[in-house]
Short mmCIF file of C-alpha atoms in Angstrom, two decimals:
data_model
loop_
_atom_site.label_atom_id
_atom_site.label_comp_id
_atom_site.label_asym_id
_atom_site.label_seq_id
_atom_site.Cartn_x
_atom_site.Cartn_y
_atom_site.Cartn_z
CA MET A 1 180.66 23.61 33.04
CA SER A 2 179.66 20.02 32.49
CA HIS A 3 180.53 17.06 34.59
CA HIS A 4 183.96 17.69 33.05
CA LEU A 5 184.68 19.97 36.01
CA SER A 6 183.43 17.74 38.82
CA GLY A 7 186.07 15.08 39.13
CA PRO A 8 188.63 14.69 41.86
CA HIS A 9 191.60 15.55 39.64
CA LEU A 10 190.56 19.22 39.65
CA ARG A 11 189.79 19.51 43.35
CA SER A 12 192.08 17.27 45.35
CA PRO A 13 195.78 16.87 46.09
CA ARG A 14 195.38 13.20 45.16
CA GLY A 15 194.04 14.42 41.82
CA ASP A 16 193.71 11.82 39.09
CA ALA A 17 192.07 12.50 35.74
CA ARG A 18 191.39 8.79 35.30
CA LEU A 19 188.70 9.05 37.97
CA ASP A 20 186.84 12.01 36.46
CA LEU A 21 183.44 11.11 35.00
CA THR A 22 182.57 13.53 32.20
CA ASP A 23 179.30 12.45 30.55
CA VAL A 24 176.66 9.72 30.40
CA PHE A 25 174.62 8.81 27.32
CA ALA A 26 171.72 6.45 26.58
CA PHE A 27 170.17 6.04 23.13
CA PRO A 28 169.03 3.31 20.73
CA GLY A 29 171.49 1.22 18.76
CA SER A 30 171.73 1.93 15.06
CA ASP A 31 172.24 -1.55 13.66
CA ALA A 32 169.07 -3.23 14.87
CA SER A 33 165.92 -2.52 16.84
CA GLY A 34 165.63 -3.65 20.42
CA ARG A 35 169.10 -2.57 21.49
CA THR A 36 170.35 0.29 23.68
CA VAL A 37 173.74 2.02 23.70
CA LEU A 38 175.10 3.08 27.09
CA ILE A 39 178.21 5.28 27.27
CA MET A 40 180.21 6.71 30.13
CA ASN A 41 183.17 8.94 29.30
CA VAL A 42 186.02 9.72 31.69
CA ASN A 43 189.39 11.52 31.69
CA PRO A 44 188.80 14.92 30.01
CA TYR A 45 191.53 16.12 27.65
CA ALA A 46 192.90 12.58 27.40
CA PRO A 47 195.59 11.38 27.18
CA THR A 48 197.48 14.50 28.25
CA ARG A 49 196.53 14.12 31.93
CA ALA A 50 196.40 10.34 32.08
CA ALA A 51 197.37 7.73 29.50
CA GLU A 52 195.41 4.74 30.84
CA PHE A 53 192.42 3.74 32.94
CA HIS A 54 193.00 3.38 36.67
CA PRO A 55 193.74 -0.29 37.51
CA ASP A 56 192.40 0.12 41.06
CA ALA A 57 189.09 1.70 39.98
CA VAL A 58 185.67 0.29 39.20
CA TYR A 59 183.86 2.12 36.40
CA ARG A 60 180.16 1.35 36.51
CA ILE A 61 176.94 2.00 34.57
CA ASN A 62 173.81 1.49 36.70
CA ILE A 63 170.28 0.84 35.45
CA ASP A 64 167.09 1.25 37.46
CA ASN A 65 164.18 -0.53 35.76
CA ASP A 66 161.42 -0.17 38.37
CA GLY A 67 161.53 3.54 39.22
CA ASP A 68 162.89 3.33 42.77
CA ASN A 69 166.23 5.00 41.91
CA LEU A 70 168.17 1.91 42.99
CA ALA A 71 170.25 -0.16 40.58
CA ASP A 72 168.59 -3.33 39.26
CA VAL A 73 171.22 -4.02 36.60
CA ALA A 74 174.83 -2.86 36.62
CA TYR A 75 177.73 -3.13 34.20
CA SER A 76 181.13 -2.89 35.92
CA PHE A 77 184.36 -2.26 34.01
CA THR A 78 187.72 -3.05 35.60
CA PHE A 79 191.16 -2.66 34.06
CA SER A 80 194.48 -4.43 34.26
CA ASP A 81 197.66 -2.71 35.40
CA PRO A 82 199.39 -1.79 32.12
CA ALA A 83 202.75 -2.15 33.85
CA SER A 84 202.07 -5.77 34.82
CA GLY A 85 202.63 -7.26 31.39
CA ALA A 86 203.19 -6.69 27.69
CA GLY A 87 200.45 -5.86 25.24
CA GLY A 88 198.84 -2.84 26.86
CA GLN A 89 195.81 -2.53 29.12
CA THR A 90 192.79 -4.83 29.14
CA VAL A 91 189.23 -4.49 30.42
CA THR A 92 186.90 -7.03 32.05
CA VAL A 93 183.14 -6.46 32.17
CA HIS A 94 180.75 -7.88 34.76
CA ARG A 95 176.96 -7.74 34.59
CA SER A 96 175.18 -7.94 37.95
CA THR A 97 171.51 -7.90 38.89
CA GLY A 98 169.37 -7.67 42.01
CA SER A 99 171.10 -6.89 45.29
CA ALA A 100 174.52 -7.37 43.69
CA ALA A 101 173.75 -4.46 41.36
CA GLN A 102 173.37 -2.17 44.37
CA GLN A 103 176.88 -2.95 45.59
CA HIS A 104 179.79 -1.04 44.10
CA GLU A 105 182.00 -4.11 43.75
CA PRO A 106 182.05 -5.89 40.38
CA ALA A 107 179.97 -9.06 40.56
CA GLY A 108 177.77 -11.35 38.53
CA ASP A 109 178.38 -12.73 35.05
CA VAL A 110 181.60 -11.97 33.18
CA LEU A 111 180.54 -10.72 29.73
CA PHE A 112 184.01 -9.80 28.48
CA ASN A 113 187.26 -11.03 29.96
CA SER A 114 190.61 -9.26 29.46
CA VAL A 115 189.65 -7.47 26.24
CA PRO A 116 192.35 -5.10 24.88
CA VAL A 117 191.69 -1.39 25.34
CA ALA A 118 191.85 0.59 22.07
CA PHE A 119 194.23 3.49 22.61
CA GLY A 120 194.83 3.90 18.87
CA ASP A 121 192.77 5.60 16.20
CA ALA A 122 190.44 2.75 15.23
CA PRO A 123 187.86 1.63 17.81
CA ASP A 124 188.01 -2.06 18.65
CA VAL A 125 184.45 -3.42 18.71
CA ILE A 126 184.10 -6.78 20.44
CA GLU A 127 180.91 -8.85 20.48
CA ALA A 128 180.16 -11.47 23.12
CA ASN A 129 177.15 -12.75 25.06
CA GLY A 130 174.78 -10.65 22.96
CA HIS A 131 176.60 -7.41 23.81
CA LYS A 132 178.93 -5.09 21.89
CA LEU A 133 181.82 -3.39 23.66
CA SER A 134 184.28 -0.65 22.74
CA VAL A 135 186.65 0.93 25.26
CA GLY A 136 189.46 3.37 24.61
CA LEU A 137 190.59 6.80 23.48
CA ARG A 138 187.87 8.65 21.58
CA SER A 139 186.93 12.16 20.48
CA ASP A 140 185.03 14.03 23.20
CA PRO A 141 181.43 14.61 21.98
CA PHE A 142 180.68 17.31 24.57
CA PHE A 143 180.42 20.83 23.14
CA ALA A 144 180.31 24.13 25.04
CA ASP A 145 181.72 27.65 25.20
CA LEU A 146 183.20 27.12 28.65
CA GLU A 147 185.23 30.32 28.50
CA GLY A 148 182.10 32.33 27.73
CA ILE A 149 180.17 30.68 30.54
CA ALA A 150 182.94 31.40 33.02
CA ASN A 151 183.09 35.02 31.80
CA GLU A 152 179.47 35.83 32.70
CA PHE A 153 178.02 34.60 29.39
CA THR A 154 180.25 36.73 27.16
CA TRP A 155 180.40 34.32 24.26
CA THR A 156 183.65 33.61 22.47
CA GLY A 157 182.39 31.23 19.78
CA LYS A 158 185.05 28.72 20.84
CA ASP A 159 184.14 25.13 21.61
CA ALA A 160 186.34 24.12 24.53
CA MET A 161 186.20 20.46 23.49
CA ALA A 162 186.54 20.91 19.73
CA GLU A 163 189.90 19.13 19.65
CA ALA A 164 189.64 17.23 22.94
CA ASN A 165 189.60 13.51 23.65
CA VAL A 166 188.17 11.33 26.40
CA PHE A 167 188.36 7.72 27.45
CA GLY A 168 185.11 6.21 26.22
CA ILE A 169 183.37 3.15 27.68
CA ALA A 170 180.59 2.12 25.30
CA ILE A 171 178.40 -0.96 25.53
CA GLU A 172 175.42 -1.91 23.37
CA VAL A 173 172.98 -4.25 25.09
CA PRO A 174 169.80 -6.11 24.14
CA ASP A 175 166.80 -4.27 25.53
CA GLU A 176 165.56 -7.36 27.35
CA GLU A 177 168.71 -7.28 29.47
CA LEU A 178 167.58 -3.94 30.92
CA GLY A 179 164.11 -4.99 32.06
CA PRO A 180 160.59 -5.27 30.62
CA ASP A 181 159.47 -1.69 31.30
CA PRO A 182 160.50 0.59 28.42
CA THR A 183 161.48 3.32 30.89
CA ILE A 184 164.83 2.91 32.59
CA GLY A 185 167.04 5.15 34.69
CA VAL A 186 170.77 5.37 34.02
CA TRP A 187 173.70 6.78 35.98
CA ALA A 188 177.42 6.13 36.18
CA ARG A 189 179.91 5.89 39.02
CA VAL A 190 183.68 5.73 39.43
CA SER A 191 184.99 4.08 42.59
CA LEU A 192 188.57 3.68 43.77
CA ARG A 193 190.01 0.96 45.97
CA GLN A 194 191.81 2.61 48.88
CA ASP A 195 193.15 0.83 51.98
CA GLY A 196 191.07 -2.22 51.18
CA GLN A 197 187.84 -0.25 50.74
CA LEU A 198 186.04 0.73 47.53
CA VAL A 199 185.35 4.48 47.75
CA SER A 200 183.01 6.25 45.33
CA VAL A 201 184.85 9.33 43.99
CA ASP A 202 182.56 10.49 41.17
CA ARG A 203 179.01 9.78 40.03
CA GLY A 204 176.31 11.39 37.93
CA ALA A 205 173.85 11.18 35.07
CA HIS A 206 172.46 14.60 34.11
CA PRO A 207 175.04 16.99 32.65
CA SER A 208 176.22 20.18 34.35
CA LEU A 209 174.69 19.62 37.76
CA THR A 210 177.68 19.56 40.09
CA ALA A 211 179.30 22.54 38.41
CA TYR A 212 176.27 24.76 38.99
CA PHE A 213 174.58 23.37 42.07
CA ASN A 214 177.07 21.81 44.47
CA LYS A 215 179.31 23.91 46.67
CA GLU A 216 182.89 22.77 46.94
CA GLU A 217 182.51 21.41 50.46
CA VAL A 218 179.69 19.01 49.52
CA LYS A 219 181.07 17.61 46.27
CA ASP A 220 182.82 14.62 47.82
CA ALA A 221 179.70 13.67 49.78
CA TYR A 222 177.58 14.04 46.64
CA ASN A 223 179.91 11.82 44.61
CA ALA A 224 179.81 9.17 47.34
CA GLY A 225 176.03 9.26 47.67
CA GLU A 226 173.16 7.33 46.13
CA PRO A 227 170.54 8.81 43.79
CA ALA A 228 167.75 7.49 46.01
CA ASP A 229 168.80 10.07 48.63
CA ASP A 230 169.20 13.03 46.28
CA TRP A 231 165.78 14.62 46.65
CA GLU A 232 165.91 14.73 50.43
CA LEU A 233 169.50 15.96 50.60
CA TYR A 234 169.69 18.45 47.75
CA ARG A 235 166.23 19.84 47.05
CA GLU A 236 166.58 22.76 49.47
CA PRO A 237 170.15 23.89 48.61
CA TRP A 238 169.51 23.49 44.89
CA THR A 239 166.27 25.45 45.22
CA ALA A 240 168.34 28.29 46.68
CA VAL A 241 170.64 28.16 43.66
CA LEU A 242 167.73 28.47 41.24
CA GLN A 243 166.24 31.31 43.25
CA GLN A 244 169.55 33.18 43.20
CA MET A 245 170.52 32.55 39.58
CA GLY A 246 167.12 32.36 37.90
CA ASP A 247 164.73 34.28 40.18
CA TYR A 248 162.60 31.18 40.69
CA THR A 249 159.80 30.97 43.19
CA THR A 250 160.04 28.03 45.59
CA GLU A 251 157.20 26.26 43.80
CA ALA A 252 158.73 26.78 40.36
CA ALA A 253 162.14 25.63 41.56
CA THR A 254 160.64 22.47 43.04
CA GLU A 255 158.97 21.58 39.75
CA THR A 256 162.12 22.32 37.77
CA LEU A 257 164.32 20.23 40.04
CA LYS A 258 162.08 17.21 39.48
CA LEU A 259 163.72 17.02 36.03
CA VAL A 260 167.19 16.39 37.48
CA LEU A 261 166.69 15.14 41.04
CA PRO A 262 167.36 12.39 41.74
CA ASP A 263 170.41 12.47 39.46
CA VAL A 264 169.20 9.65 37.22
CA LEU A 265 168.86 9.97 33.45
CA ARG A 266 165.41 8.64 32.56
CA TYR A 267 165.06 7.03 29.15
CA ASP A 268 161.73 5.79 27.77
CA ARG A 269 162.85 3.41 25.06
CA SER A 270 159.43 3.50 23.41
CA ARG A 271 159.97 7.18 22.53
CA PRO A 272 162.64 8.91 20.44
CA ALA A 273 165.82 9.57 22.39
CA GLY A 274 166.74 13.19 23.06
CA TYR A 275 167.66 14.87 26.30
CA PRO A 276 166.09 14.68 28.86
CA ASN A 277 164.64 11.44 27.47
CA GLY A 278 167.96 9.65 27.46
CA ARG A 279 170.78 11.56 25.84
CA THR A 280 172.29 11.35 22.37
CA LEU A 281 175.73 12.55 21.36
CA VAL A 282 174.33 15.62 19.58
CA ASP A 283 171.92 16.87 22.26
CA ASP A 284 172.61 20.49 23.22
CA VAL A 285 172.68 19.89 26.95
CA THR A 286 174.71 23.03 27.64
CA SER A 287 171.94 25.26 26.32
CA ALA A 288 169.35 23.22 28.19
CA ARG A 289 171.19 23.72 31.47
CA LEU A 290 171.83 27.44 30.83
CA THR A 291 168.11 27.92 30.21
CA MET A 292 167.30 26.06 33.41
CA VAL A 293 169.67 27.79 35.81
CA SER A 294 169.05 31.28 34.40
CA GLY A 295 165.27 30.96 34.44
CA GLY A 296 165.20 31.42 30.67
CA LYS A 297 167.33 34.58 30.57
CA VAL A 298 170.24 32.74 28.88
CA THR A 299 169.14 30.13 26.39
CA SER A 300 172.20 29.17 24.34
CA ASP A 301 175.99 29.32 24.13
CA HIS A 302 175.75 29.10 20.32
CA ILE A 303 178.05 26.08 19.95
CA PRO A 304 176.90 23.35 17.53
CA PRO A 305 177.32 19.59 17.96
CA HIS A 306 180.46 17.86 16.78
CA THR A 307 180.48 16.43 13.26
CA ASP A 308 183.03 13.63 13.70
CA LEU A 309 180.65 11.09 15.25
CA LEU A 310 180.54 7.60 13.77
CA PRO A 311 177.23 6.33 12.30
CA THR A 312 177.65 2.93 13.92
CA PHE A 313 178.77 1.61 17.30
CA PRO A 314 180.58 2.93 19.30
CA HIS A 315 179.40 6.23 17.70
CA LEU A 316 182.14 8.22 19.47
CA GLY A 317 184.48 9.78 16.91
CA HIS A 318 188.09 8.90 16.21
CA PRO A 319 190.49 10.56 18.65
CA HIS A 320 192.07 13.87 17.74
CA PRO A 321 195.84 13.93 17.24
CA VAL A 322 197.73 14.58 20.43
CA GLY A 323 200.29 17.36 20.07
#
């Protein structure tokens, strides 16, 4: 019940796992101070449902550095058509700022141009323009007893992602590139070019929101929306969810929703990272969300973090063998 279940490939006849955003992470780099790692993962259970990134999509990590829930810096990742030439798929990374960062099109400076995507076991780490980049097939760091959650919290002890892979997009950036204020907001978006238009098909920051809070008929509108509008649009329906599932009062629900609405992951870089201050790869976000939606009646699914994480960038583990 994470963002793993929110993407269009599970809900639409045009389904495409390449467009499914699973998780967003923000935490300090390990090699040196003054650097931040930003990760967006897509394509759950890769590569069984899709073997490459979508060449007509824009994958994007947005950063708000002044607290208005609008992007001030954005990193856009676009991919070549693997069928267009030999040598596999490549990725190009743009960094945009100001008004260009609030558009969904890739714009601004090209940080990495036509870098090979690492679909093998070893992560390719490329350094350029003060940034580190690694893109490709990785072990999925998300951990949860999804079967137990779906079966009314009857725990099975099975981690649904124990042997699963994702497509990881990881970039390590100098802190000064993200703005002078130590507190930033982070969210990711996947957009698809259709009939000449770029259409947002998935977006998010906090884990497990869409699965619990958004009814099926509003998911497409949510994915197309902007965080700056979240409080006005979703406070009332999400309050109703908390009242139904967790017996919240209206006042208590309002205070609780301030942690996740707007759907922007706040990260104060002057403090240790740990959800909800940023998010590391070992944070037990499933238990945090269970506690929230149940009003404290269910506090854990009893699944521990994964142990295959790398100590250095890109930190995501080597991919599991594909049967």
